[in-house]
Short mmCIF file of C-alpha atoms in Angstrom, two decimals:
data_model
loop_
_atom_site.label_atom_id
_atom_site.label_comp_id
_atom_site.label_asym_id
_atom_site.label_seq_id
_atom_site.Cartn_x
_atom_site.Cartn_y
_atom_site.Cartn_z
CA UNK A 1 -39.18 -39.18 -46.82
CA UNK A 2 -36.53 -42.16 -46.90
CA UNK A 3 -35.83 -43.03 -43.37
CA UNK A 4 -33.47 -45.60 -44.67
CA UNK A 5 -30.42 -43.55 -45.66
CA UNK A 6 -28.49 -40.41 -44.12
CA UNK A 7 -29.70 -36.80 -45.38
CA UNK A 8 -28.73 -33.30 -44.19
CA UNK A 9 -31.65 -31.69 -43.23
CA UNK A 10 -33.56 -28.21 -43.62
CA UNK A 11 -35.92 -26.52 -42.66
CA UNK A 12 -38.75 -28.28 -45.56
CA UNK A 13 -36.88 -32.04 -44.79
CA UNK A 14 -37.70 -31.69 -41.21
CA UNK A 15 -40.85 -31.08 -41.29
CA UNK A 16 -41.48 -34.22 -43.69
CA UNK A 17 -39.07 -36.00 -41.41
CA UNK A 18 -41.21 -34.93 -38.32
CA UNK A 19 -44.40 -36.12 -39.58
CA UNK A 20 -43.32 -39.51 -40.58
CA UNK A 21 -41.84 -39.69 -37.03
CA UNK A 22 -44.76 -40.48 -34.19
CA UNK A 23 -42.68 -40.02 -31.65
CA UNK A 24 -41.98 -36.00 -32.40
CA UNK A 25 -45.54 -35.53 -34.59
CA UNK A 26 -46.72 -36.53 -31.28
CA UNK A 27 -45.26 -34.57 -29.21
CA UNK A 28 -47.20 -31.19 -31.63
CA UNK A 29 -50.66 -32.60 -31.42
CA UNK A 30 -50.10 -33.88 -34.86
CA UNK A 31 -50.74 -30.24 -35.70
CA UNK A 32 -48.24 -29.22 -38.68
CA UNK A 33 -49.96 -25.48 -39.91
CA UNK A 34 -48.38 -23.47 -37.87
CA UNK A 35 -44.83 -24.65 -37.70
CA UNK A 36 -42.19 -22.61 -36.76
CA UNK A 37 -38.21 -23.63 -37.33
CA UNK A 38 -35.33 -21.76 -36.56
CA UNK A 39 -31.97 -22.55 -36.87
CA UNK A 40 -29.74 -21.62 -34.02
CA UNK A 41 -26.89 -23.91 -34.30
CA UNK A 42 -23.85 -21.40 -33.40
CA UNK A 43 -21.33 -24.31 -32.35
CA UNK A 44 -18.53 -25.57 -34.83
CA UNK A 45 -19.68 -29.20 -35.62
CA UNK A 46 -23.81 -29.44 -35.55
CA UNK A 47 -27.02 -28.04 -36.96
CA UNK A 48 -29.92 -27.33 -34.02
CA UNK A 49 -33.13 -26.57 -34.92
CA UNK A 50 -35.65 -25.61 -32.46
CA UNK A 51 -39.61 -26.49 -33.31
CA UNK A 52 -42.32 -24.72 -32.27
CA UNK A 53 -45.59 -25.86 -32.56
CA UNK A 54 -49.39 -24.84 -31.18
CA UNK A 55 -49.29 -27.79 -28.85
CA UNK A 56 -45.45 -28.28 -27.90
CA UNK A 57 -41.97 -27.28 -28.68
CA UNK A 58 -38.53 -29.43 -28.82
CA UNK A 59 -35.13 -29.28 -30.23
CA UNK A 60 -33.46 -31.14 -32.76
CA UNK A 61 -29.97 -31.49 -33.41
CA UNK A 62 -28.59 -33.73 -36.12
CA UNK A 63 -24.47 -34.50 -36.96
CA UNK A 64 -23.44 -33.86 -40.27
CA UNK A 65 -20.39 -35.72 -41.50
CA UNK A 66 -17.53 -32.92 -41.21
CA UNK A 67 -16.25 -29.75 -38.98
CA UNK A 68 -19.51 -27.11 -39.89
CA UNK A 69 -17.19 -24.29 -38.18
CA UNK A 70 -14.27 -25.00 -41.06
CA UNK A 71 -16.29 -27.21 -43.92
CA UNK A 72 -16.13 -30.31 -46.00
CA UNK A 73 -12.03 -30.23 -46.37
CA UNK A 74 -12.76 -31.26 -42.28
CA UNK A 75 -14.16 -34.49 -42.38
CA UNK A 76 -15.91 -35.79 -38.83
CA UNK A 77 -18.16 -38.91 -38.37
CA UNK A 78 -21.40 -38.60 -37.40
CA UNK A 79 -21.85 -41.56 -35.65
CA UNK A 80 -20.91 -38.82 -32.69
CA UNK A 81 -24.41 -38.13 -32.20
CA UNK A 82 -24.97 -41.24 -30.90
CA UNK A 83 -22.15 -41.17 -28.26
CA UNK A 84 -24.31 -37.70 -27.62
CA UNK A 85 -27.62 -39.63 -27.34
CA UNK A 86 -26.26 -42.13 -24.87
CA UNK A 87 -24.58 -39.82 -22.68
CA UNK A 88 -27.77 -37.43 -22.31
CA UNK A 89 -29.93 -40.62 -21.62
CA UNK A 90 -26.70 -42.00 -18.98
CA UNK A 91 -26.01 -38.24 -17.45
CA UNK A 92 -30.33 -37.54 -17.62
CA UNK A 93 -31.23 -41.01 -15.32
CA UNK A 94 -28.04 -40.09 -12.84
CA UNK A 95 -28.55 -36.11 -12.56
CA UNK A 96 -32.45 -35.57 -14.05
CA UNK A 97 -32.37 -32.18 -13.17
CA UNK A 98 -29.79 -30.81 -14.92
CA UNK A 99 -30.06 -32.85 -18.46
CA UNK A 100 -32.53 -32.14 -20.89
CA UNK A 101 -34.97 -34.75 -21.82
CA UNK A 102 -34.27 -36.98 -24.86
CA UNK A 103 -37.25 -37.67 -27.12
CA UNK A 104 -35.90 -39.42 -29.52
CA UNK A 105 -32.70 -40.82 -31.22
CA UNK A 106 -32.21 -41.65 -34.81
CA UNK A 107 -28.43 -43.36 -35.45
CA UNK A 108 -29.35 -43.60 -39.65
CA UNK A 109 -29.77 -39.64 -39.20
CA UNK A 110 -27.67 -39.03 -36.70
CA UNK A 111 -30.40 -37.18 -35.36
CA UNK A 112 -31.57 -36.37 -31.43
CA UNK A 113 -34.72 -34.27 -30.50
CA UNK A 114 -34.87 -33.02 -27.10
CA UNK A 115 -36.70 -30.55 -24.54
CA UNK A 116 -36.29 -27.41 -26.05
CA UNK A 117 -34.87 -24.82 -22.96
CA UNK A 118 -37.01 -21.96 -22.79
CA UNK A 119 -36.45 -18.63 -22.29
CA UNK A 120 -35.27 -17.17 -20.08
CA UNK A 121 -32.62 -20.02 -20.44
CA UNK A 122 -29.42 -18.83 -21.76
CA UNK A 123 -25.76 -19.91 -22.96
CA UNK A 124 -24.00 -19.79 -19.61
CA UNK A 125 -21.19 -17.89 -21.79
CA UNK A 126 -23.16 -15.46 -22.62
CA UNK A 127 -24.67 -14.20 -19.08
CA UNK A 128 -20.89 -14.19 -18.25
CA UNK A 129 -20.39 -11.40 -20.63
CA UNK A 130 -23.74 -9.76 -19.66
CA UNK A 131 -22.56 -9.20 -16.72
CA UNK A 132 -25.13 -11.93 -14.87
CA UNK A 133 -25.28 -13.63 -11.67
CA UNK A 134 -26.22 -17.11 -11.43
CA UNK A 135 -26.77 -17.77 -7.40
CA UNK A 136 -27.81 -21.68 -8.14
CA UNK A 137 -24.87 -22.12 -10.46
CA UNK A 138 -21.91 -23.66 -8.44
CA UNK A 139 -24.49 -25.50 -6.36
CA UNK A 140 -26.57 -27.07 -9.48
CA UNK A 141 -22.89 -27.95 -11.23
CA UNK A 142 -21.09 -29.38 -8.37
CA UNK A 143 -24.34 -31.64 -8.25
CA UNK A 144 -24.44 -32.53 -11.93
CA UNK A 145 -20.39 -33.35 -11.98
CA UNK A 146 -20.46 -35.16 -8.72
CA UNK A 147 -23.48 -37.37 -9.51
CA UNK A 148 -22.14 -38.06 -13.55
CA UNK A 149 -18.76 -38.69 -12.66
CA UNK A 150 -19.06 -40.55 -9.26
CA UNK A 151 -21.63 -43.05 -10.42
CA UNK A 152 -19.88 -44.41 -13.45
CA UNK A 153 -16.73 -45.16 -11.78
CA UNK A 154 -15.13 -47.98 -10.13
CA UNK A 155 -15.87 -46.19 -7.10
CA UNK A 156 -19.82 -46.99 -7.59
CA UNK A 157 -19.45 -50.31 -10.25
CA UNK A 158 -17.92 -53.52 -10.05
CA UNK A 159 -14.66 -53.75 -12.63
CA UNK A 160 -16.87 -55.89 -14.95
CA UNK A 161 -19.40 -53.46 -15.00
CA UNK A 162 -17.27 -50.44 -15.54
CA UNK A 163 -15.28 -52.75 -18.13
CA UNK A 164 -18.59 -53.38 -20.43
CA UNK A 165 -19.37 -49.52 -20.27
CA UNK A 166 -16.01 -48.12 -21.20
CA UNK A 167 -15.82 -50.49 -24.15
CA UNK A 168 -19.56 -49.24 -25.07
CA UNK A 169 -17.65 -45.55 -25.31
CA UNK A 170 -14.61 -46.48 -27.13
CA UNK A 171 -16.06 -45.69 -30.41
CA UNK A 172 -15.88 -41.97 -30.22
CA UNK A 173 -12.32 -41.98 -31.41
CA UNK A 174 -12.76 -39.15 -33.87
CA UNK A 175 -13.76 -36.51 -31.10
CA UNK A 176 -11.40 -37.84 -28.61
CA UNK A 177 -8.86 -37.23 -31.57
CA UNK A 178 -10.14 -33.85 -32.40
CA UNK A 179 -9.59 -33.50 -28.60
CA UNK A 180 -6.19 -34.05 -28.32
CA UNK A 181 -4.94 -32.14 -31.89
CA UNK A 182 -6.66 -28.82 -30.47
CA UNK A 183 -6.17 -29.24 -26.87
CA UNK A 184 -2.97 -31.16 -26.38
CA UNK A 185 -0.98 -30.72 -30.06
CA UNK A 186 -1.79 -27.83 -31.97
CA UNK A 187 -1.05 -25.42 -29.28
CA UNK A 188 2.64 -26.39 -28.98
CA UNK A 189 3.75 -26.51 -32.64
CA UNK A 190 3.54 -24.65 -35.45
CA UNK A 191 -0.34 -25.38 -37.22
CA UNK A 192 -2.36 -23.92 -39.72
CA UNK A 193 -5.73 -23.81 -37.23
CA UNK A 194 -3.93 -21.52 -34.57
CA UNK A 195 -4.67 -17.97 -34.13
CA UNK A 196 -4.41 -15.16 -31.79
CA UNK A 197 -4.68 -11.51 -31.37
CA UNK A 198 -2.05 -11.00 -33.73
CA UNK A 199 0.51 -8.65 -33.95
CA UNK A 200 -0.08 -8.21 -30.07
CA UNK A 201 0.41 -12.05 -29.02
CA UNK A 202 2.34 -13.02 -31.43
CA UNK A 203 5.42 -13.31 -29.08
CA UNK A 204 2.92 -14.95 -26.47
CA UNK A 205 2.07 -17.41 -28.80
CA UNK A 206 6.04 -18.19 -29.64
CA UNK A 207 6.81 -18.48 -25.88
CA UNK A 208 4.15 -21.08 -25.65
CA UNK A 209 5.94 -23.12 -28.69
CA UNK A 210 9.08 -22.64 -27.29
CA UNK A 211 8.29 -23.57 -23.35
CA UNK A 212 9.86 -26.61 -22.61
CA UNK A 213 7.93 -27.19 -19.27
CA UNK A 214 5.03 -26.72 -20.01
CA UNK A 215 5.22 -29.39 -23.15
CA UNK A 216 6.55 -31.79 -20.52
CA UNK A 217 2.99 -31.12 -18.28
CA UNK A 218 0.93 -31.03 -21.27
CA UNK A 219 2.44 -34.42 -22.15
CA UNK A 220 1.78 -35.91 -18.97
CA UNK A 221 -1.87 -34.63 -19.27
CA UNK A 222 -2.49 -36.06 -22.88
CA UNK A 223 -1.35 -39.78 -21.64
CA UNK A 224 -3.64 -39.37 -18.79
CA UNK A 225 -6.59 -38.30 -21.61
CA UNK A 226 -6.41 -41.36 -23.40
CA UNK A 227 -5.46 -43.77 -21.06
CA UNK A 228 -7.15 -43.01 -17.76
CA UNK A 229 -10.52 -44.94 -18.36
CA UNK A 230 -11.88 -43.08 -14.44
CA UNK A 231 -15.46 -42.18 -15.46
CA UNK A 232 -18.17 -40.98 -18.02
CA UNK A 233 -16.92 -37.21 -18.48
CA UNK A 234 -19.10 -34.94 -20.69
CA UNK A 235 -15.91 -33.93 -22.58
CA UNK A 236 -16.46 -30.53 -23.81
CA UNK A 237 -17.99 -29.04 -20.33
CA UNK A 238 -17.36 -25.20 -21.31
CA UNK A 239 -19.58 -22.64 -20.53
CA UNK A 240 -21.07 -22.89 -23.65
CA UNK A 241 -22.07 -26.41 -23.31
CA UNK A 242 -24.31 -25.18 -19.84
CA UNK A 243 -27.74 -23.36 -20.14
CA UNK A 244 -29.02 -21.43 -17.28
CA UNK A 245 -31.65 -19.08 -15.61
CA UNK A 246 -31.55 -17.58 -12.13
CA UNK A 247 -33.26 -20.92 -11.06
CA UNK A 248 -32.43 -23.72 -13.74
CA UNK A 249 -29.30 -24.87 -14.93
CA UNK A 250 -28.75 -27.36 -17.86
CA UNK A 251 -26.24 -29.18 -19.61
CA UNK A 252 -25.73 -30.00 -22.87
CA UNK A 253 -23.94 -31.16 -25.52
CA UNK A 254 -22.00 -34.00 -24.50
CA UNK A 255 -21.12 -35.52 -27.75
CA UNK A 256 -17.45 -35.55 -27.00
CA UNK A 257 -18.14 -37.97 -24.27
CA UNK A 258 -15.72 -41.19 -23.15
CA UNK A 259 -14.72 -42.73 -20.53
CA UNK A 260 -11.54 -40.39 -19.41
CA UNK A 261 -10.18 -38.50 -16.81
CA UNK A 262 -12.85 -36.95 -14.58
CA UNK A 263 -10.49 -33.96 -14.16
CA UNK A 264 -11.11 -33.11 -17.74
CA UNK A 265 -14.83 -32.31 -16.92
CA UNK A 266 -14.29 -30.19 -13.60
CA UNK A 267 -10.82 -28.55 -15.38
CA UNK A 268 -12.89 -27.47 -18.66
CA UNK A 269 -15.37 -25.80 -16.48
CA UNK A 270 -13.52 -24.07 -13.86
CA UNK A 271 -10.66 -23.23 -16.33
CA UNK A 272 -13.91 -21.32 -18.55
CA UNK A 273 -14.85 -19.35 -15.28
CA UNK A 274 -11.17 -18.08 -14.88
CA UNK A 275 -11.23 -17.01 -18.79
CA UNK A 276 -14.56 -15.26 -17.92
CA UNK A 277 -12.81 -13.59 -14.55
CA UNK A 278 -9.86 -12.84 -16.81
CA UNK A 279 -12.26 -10.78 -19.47
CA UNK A 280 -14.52 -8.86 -17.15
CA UNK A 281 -12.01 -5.88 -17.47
CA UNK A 282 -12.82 -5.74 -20.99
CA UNK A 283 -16.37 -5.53 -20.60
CA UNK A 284 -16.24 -2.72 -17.90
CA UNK A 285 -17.16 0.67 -18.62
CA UNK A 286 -18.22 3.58 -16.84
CA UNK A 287 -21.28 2.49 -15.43
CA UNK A 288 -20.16 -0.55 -14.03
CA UNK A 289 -16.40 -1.63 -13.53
CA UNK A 290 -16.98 -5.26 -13.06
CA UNK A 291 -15.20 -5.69 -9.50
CA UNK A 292 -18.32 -7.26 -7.84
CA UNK A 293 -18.84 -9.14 -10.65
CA UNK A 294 -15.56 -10.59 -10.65
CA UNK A 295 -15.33 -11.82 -7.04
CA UNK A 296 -18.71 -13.25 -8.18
CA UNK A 297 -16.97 -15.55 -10.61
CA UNK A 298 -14.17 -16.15 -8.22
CA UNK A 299 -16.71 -17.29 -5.35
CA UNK A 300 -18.64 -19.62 -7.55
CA UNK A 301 -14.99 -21.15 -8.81
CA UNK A 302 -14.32 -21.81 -5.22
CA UNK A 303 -18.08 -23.16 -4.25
CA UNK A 304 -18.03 -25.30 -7.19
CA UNK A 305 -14.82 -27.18 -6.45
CA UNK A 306 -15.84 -27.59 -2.25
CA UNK A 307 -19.15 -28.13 -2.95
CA UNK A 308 -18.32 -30.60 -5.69
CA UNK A 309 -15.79 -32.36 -3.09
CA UNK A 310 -18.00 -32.71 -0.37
CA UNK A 311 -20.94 -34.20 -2.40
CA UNK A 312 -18.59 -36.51 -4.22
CA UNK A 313 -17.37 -37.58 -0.80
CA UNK A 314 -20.83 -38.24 0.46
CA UNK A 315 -21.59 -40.49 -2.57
CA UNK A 316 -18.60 -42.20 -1.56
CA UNK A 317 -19.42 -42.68 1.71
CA UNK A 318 -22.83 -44.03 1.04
CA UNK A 319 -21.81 -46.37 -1.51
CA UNK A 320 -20.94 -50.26 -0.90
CA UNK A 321 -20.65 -51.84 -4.35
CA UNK A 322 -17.92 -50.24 -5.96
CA UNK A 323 -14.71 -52.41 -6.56
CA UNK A 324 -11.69 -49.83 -6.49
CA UNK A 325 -11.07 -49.97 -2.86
CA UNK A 326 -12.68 -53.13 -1.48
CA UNK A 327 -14.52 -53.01 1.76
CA UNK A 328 -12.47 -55.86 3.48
CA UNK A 329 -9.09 -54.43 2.83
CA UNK A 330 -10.06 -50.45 3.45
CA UNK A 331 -12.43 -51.11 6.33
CA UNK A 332 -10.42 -48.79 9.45
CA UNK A 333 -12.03 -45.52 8.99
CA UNK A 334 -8.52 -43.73 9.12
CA UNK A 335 -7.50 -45.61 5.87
CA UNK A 336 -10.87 -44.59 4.19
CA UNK A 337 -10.27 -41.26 5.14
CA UNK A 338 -5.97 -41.02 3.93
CA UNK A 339 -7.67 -42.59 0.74
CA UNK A 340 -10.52 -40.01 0.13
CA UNK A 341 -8.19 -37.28 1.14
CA UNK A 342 -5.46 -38.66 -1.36
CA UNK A 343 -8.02 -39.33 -4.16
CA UNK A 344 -9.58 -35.78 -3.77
CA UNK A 345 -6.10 -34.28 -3.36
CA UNK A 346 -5.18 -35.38 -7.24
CA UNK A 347 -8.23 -35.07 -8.47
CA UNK A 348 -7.65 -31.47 -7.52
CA UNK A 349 -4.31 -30.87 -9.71
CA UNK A 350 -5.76 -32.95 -12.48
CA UNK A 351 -8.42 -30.38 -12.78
CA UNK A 352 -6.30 -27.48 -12.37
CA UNK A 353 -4.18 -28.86 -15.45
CA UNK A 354 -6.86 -29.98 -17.35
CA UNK A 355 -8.13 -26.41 -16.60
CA UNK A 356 -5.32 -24.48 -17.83
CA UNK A 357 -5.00 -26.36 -20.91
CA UNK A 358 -8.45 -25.29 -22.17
CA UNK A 359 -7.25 -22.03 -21.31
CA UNK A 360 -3.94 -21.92 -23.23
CA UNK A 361 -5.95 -23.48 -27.15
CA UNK A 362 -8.68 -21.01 -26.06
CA UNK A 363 -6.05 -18.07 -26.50
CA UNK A 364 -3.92 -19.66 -28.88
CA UNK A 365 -5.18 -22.59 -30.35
CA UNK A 366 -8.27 -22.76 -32.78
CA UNK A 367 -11.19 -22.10 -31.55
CA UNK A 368 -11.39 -19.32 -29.46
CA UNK A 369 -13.83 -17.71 -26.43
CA UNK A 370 -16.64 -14.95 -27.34
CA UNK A 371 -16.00 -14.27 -23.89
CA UNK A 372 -12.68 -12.57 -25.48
CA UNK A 373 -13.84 -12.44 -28.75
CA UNK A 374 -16.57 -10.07 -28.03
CA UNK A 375 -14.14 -7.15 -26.53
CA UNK A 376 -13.96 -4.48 -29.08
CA UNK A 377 -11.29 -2.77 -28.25
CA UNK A 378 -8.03 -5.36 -29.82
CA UNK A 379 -5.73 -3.91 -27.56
CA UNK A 380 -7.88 -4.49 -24.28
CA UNK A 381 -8.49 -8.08 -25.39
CA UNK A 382 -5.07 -8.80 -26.06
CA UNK A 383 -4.22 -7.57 -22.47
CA UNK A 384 -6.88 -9.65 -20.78
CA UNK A 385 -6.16 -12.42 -23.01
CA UNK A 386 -1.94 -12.48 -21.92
CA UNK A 387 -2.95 -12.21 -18.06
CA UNK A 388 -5.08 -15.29 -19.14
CA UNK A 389 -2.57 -16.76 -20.38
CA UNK A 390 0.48 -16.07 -18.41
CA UNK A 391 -1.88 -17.78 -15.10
CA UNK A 392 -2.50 -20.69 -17.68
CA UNK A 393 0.54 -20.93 -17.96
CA UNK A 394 1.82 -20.76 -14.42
CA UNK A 395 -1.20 -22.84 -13.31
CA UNK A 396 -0.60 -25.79 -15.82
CA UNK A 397 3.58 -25.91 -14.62
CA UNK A 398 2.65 -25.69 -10.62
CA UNK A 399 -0.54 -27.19 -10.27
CA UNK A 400 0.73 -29.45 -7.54
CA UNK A 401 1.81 -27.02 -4.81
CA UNK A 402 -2.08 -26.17 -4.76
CA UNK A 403 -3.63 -27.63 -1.77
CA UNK A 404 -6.81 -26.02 -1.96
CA UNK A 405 -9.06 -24.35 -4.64
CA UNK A 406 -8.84 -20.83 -1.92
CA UNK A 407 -5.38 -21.38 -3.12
CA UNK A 408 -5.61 -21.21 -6.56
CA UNK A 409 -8.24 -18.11 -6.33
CA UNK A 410 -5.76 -16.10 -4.63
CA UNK A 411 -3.32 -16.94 -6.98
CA UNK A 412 -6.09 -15.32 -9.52
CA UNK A 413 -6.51 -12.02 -8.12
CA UNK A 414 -2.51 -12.49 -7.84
CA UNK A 415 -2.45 -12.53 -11.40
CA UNK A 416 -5.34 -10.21 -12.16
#
């Protein structure tokens, strides 16, 4: 087939595509008889292929040039997939254990094959609504964040260095922009994308138009989003972008990566735990009422955010090259430590507001959470969904009186 020029592919093109390709013909023995391709691409933008062969198995995922959750009237570069490629190859060398292997990259096809996650790997969403405890989880994800997003920031580089790399991310302006109309914009006005549980949040979804607060907050967090260049953040870290098994956990996806607000990564992850506390009651029934469960979810909230902390901190403190607080001028180990302590303190709020932003255009906004989505009953999701909501709310207008994340969990079962 023609290398040379873009084409969507199925399941007959790939297989042309993946013979004409030594580094994935490879990777099957060069054995092509008994194939087997299966399309499994449930996200909005992308089409993912998994490949099994006799002699291995990988993934392929390949950008197609508008919004696949909405169609062709949504146009979207494709060039995203290689923002996706670099990050997975940037995150993979920093945090091996928890990114997938890239095989190969093709920017013409905007293609990327990759290890393929075997079962019993799941979408972390989805063991959330099965009811599932992950023991490794807040300890595997405080490792992945605090490795990612300490080691390509000014904290670990030099301000040339750091310079060259955000400008090497700058091109992903279409997903940042996505970013902010669904995140930041469409919540707060009037749009043709937002939807809710309708008739029952209809007045929830008003209030959130009509709150002048919280559209000052949300402001303030949009500005930070596209001018805070702090580190390499995956950009999309829900808890569908995370793949796990009682042992491994694996993140992917990062296609929506930049160089932004490191908040933005820790927020979009803790904020999808507290969605996935909020719907537990609408996954109960008699067998099990999902109370363990949910101080499950609010335990590995809080162990993600100290455990997160205290290996950030320990990067710090073993790090001598990076150029935002220069050894000669912070060298008393009480000013190193009012730094850290200051540093860590608004990282904190950032992520709480980052956090309940995701919430609020996850209730309200346009694409929504099967972690709601899959509650039967209307009138039981619409009353987790509010509680969800109303804490959003609260969380995104107060996030500064917060002084630790034990704080903010209380303020959870508060709410719940």
């Amino acid at each position: 087939m023609d290398l040379t020029q873009f084409r969507p592919l199925d399941d007959k093109l790939l297989v042309e595509y993946i013979k004409s390709t030594p580094a994935l013909s490879s990777l099957l023995g060069n054995r092509f008889d008994d194939l087997t391709i299966k399309e499994v691409g449930d996200g909005n933008l992308n089409f993912v292929y998994i490949v099994f062969g006799p002699s291995g198995s990988f993934v392929v995922k390949q950008a197609i040039p508008y919004m696949r959750c909405i169609g062709e009237s949504w146009p979207m570069s494709k060039e995203r997939a290689y923002f996706e490629a670099m990050t997975l190859k940037e995150h993979g060398r920093l945090c091996p254990d928890h990114v997938p292997e890239v095989y190969h990259f093709d920017v013409i096809m905007s293609l990327i094959a990759m290890r393929y996650l075997k079962p019993p790997h799941i979408i972390l969403r989805k063991g959330l609504i099965a009811g599932i405890e992950y023991p490794l989880l807040a300890e595997h994800m405080s490792e992945y964040m605090a490795k990612t997003l300490f080691q390509t920031s000014l904290l670990y580089h030099s301000t040339t260095e750091h310079r060259k790399a955000v400008a090497e991310f700058c091109g992903n302006v279409e997903l940042c922009r996505l970013t902010e109309q669904v995140v930041f914009s469409d919540p707060y006005r009037i749009s043709e994308f937002n939807h809710w549980t309708s008739p029952y949040l209809d007045q929830d979804a008003e209030a959130v138009r009509e709150d002048n607060l919280l559209k000052l907050e949300i402001a303030e967090l949009k500005s930070m989003f596209c001018e805070r260049a702090q580190a390499l953040i995956h950009g999309d870290l829900h808890t569908s972008s995370v793949m796990v098994t009682s042992a491994s956990t694996q993140v992917i996806d990062p296609e929506f990566a930049f160089y932004g607000p490191m908040g933005f990564d820790i927020g979009a992850f803790i904020g999808n735990l507290i969605l996935a506390f909020f719907a537990q009651d609408g996954h109960a029934d008699q067998g099990n009422d999902r109370q363990l469960y949910k101080q499950w979810i609010l335990k590995t909230i809080e162990d993600t955010w100290n455990l997160f902390q205290k290996k950030f901190i320990s990067l710090w403190n073993e790090s001598k090259n990076g150029e935002a607080y220069l050894e000669d001028i912070y060298d008393k180990p009480e000013l190193r430590h009012l730094v850290q302590e200051k540093y860590m303190k608004d990282l904190l709020h950032d992520t709480l507001g980052f956090g309940a932003a995701k919430m609020i255009r996850r209730i309200v906004g346009v694409a929504h959470v099967e972690d709601f989505e899959s509650i039967q009953d209307i009138a039981k999701r619409a009353y987790c969904e509010r509680r969800a909501l109303g804490f959003a709310k609260e969380l995104l207008k107060k996030r500064r009186e917060f002084q630790s994340i034990s704080q903010v969990v209380a303020a959870i079962k508060e709410a719940s």
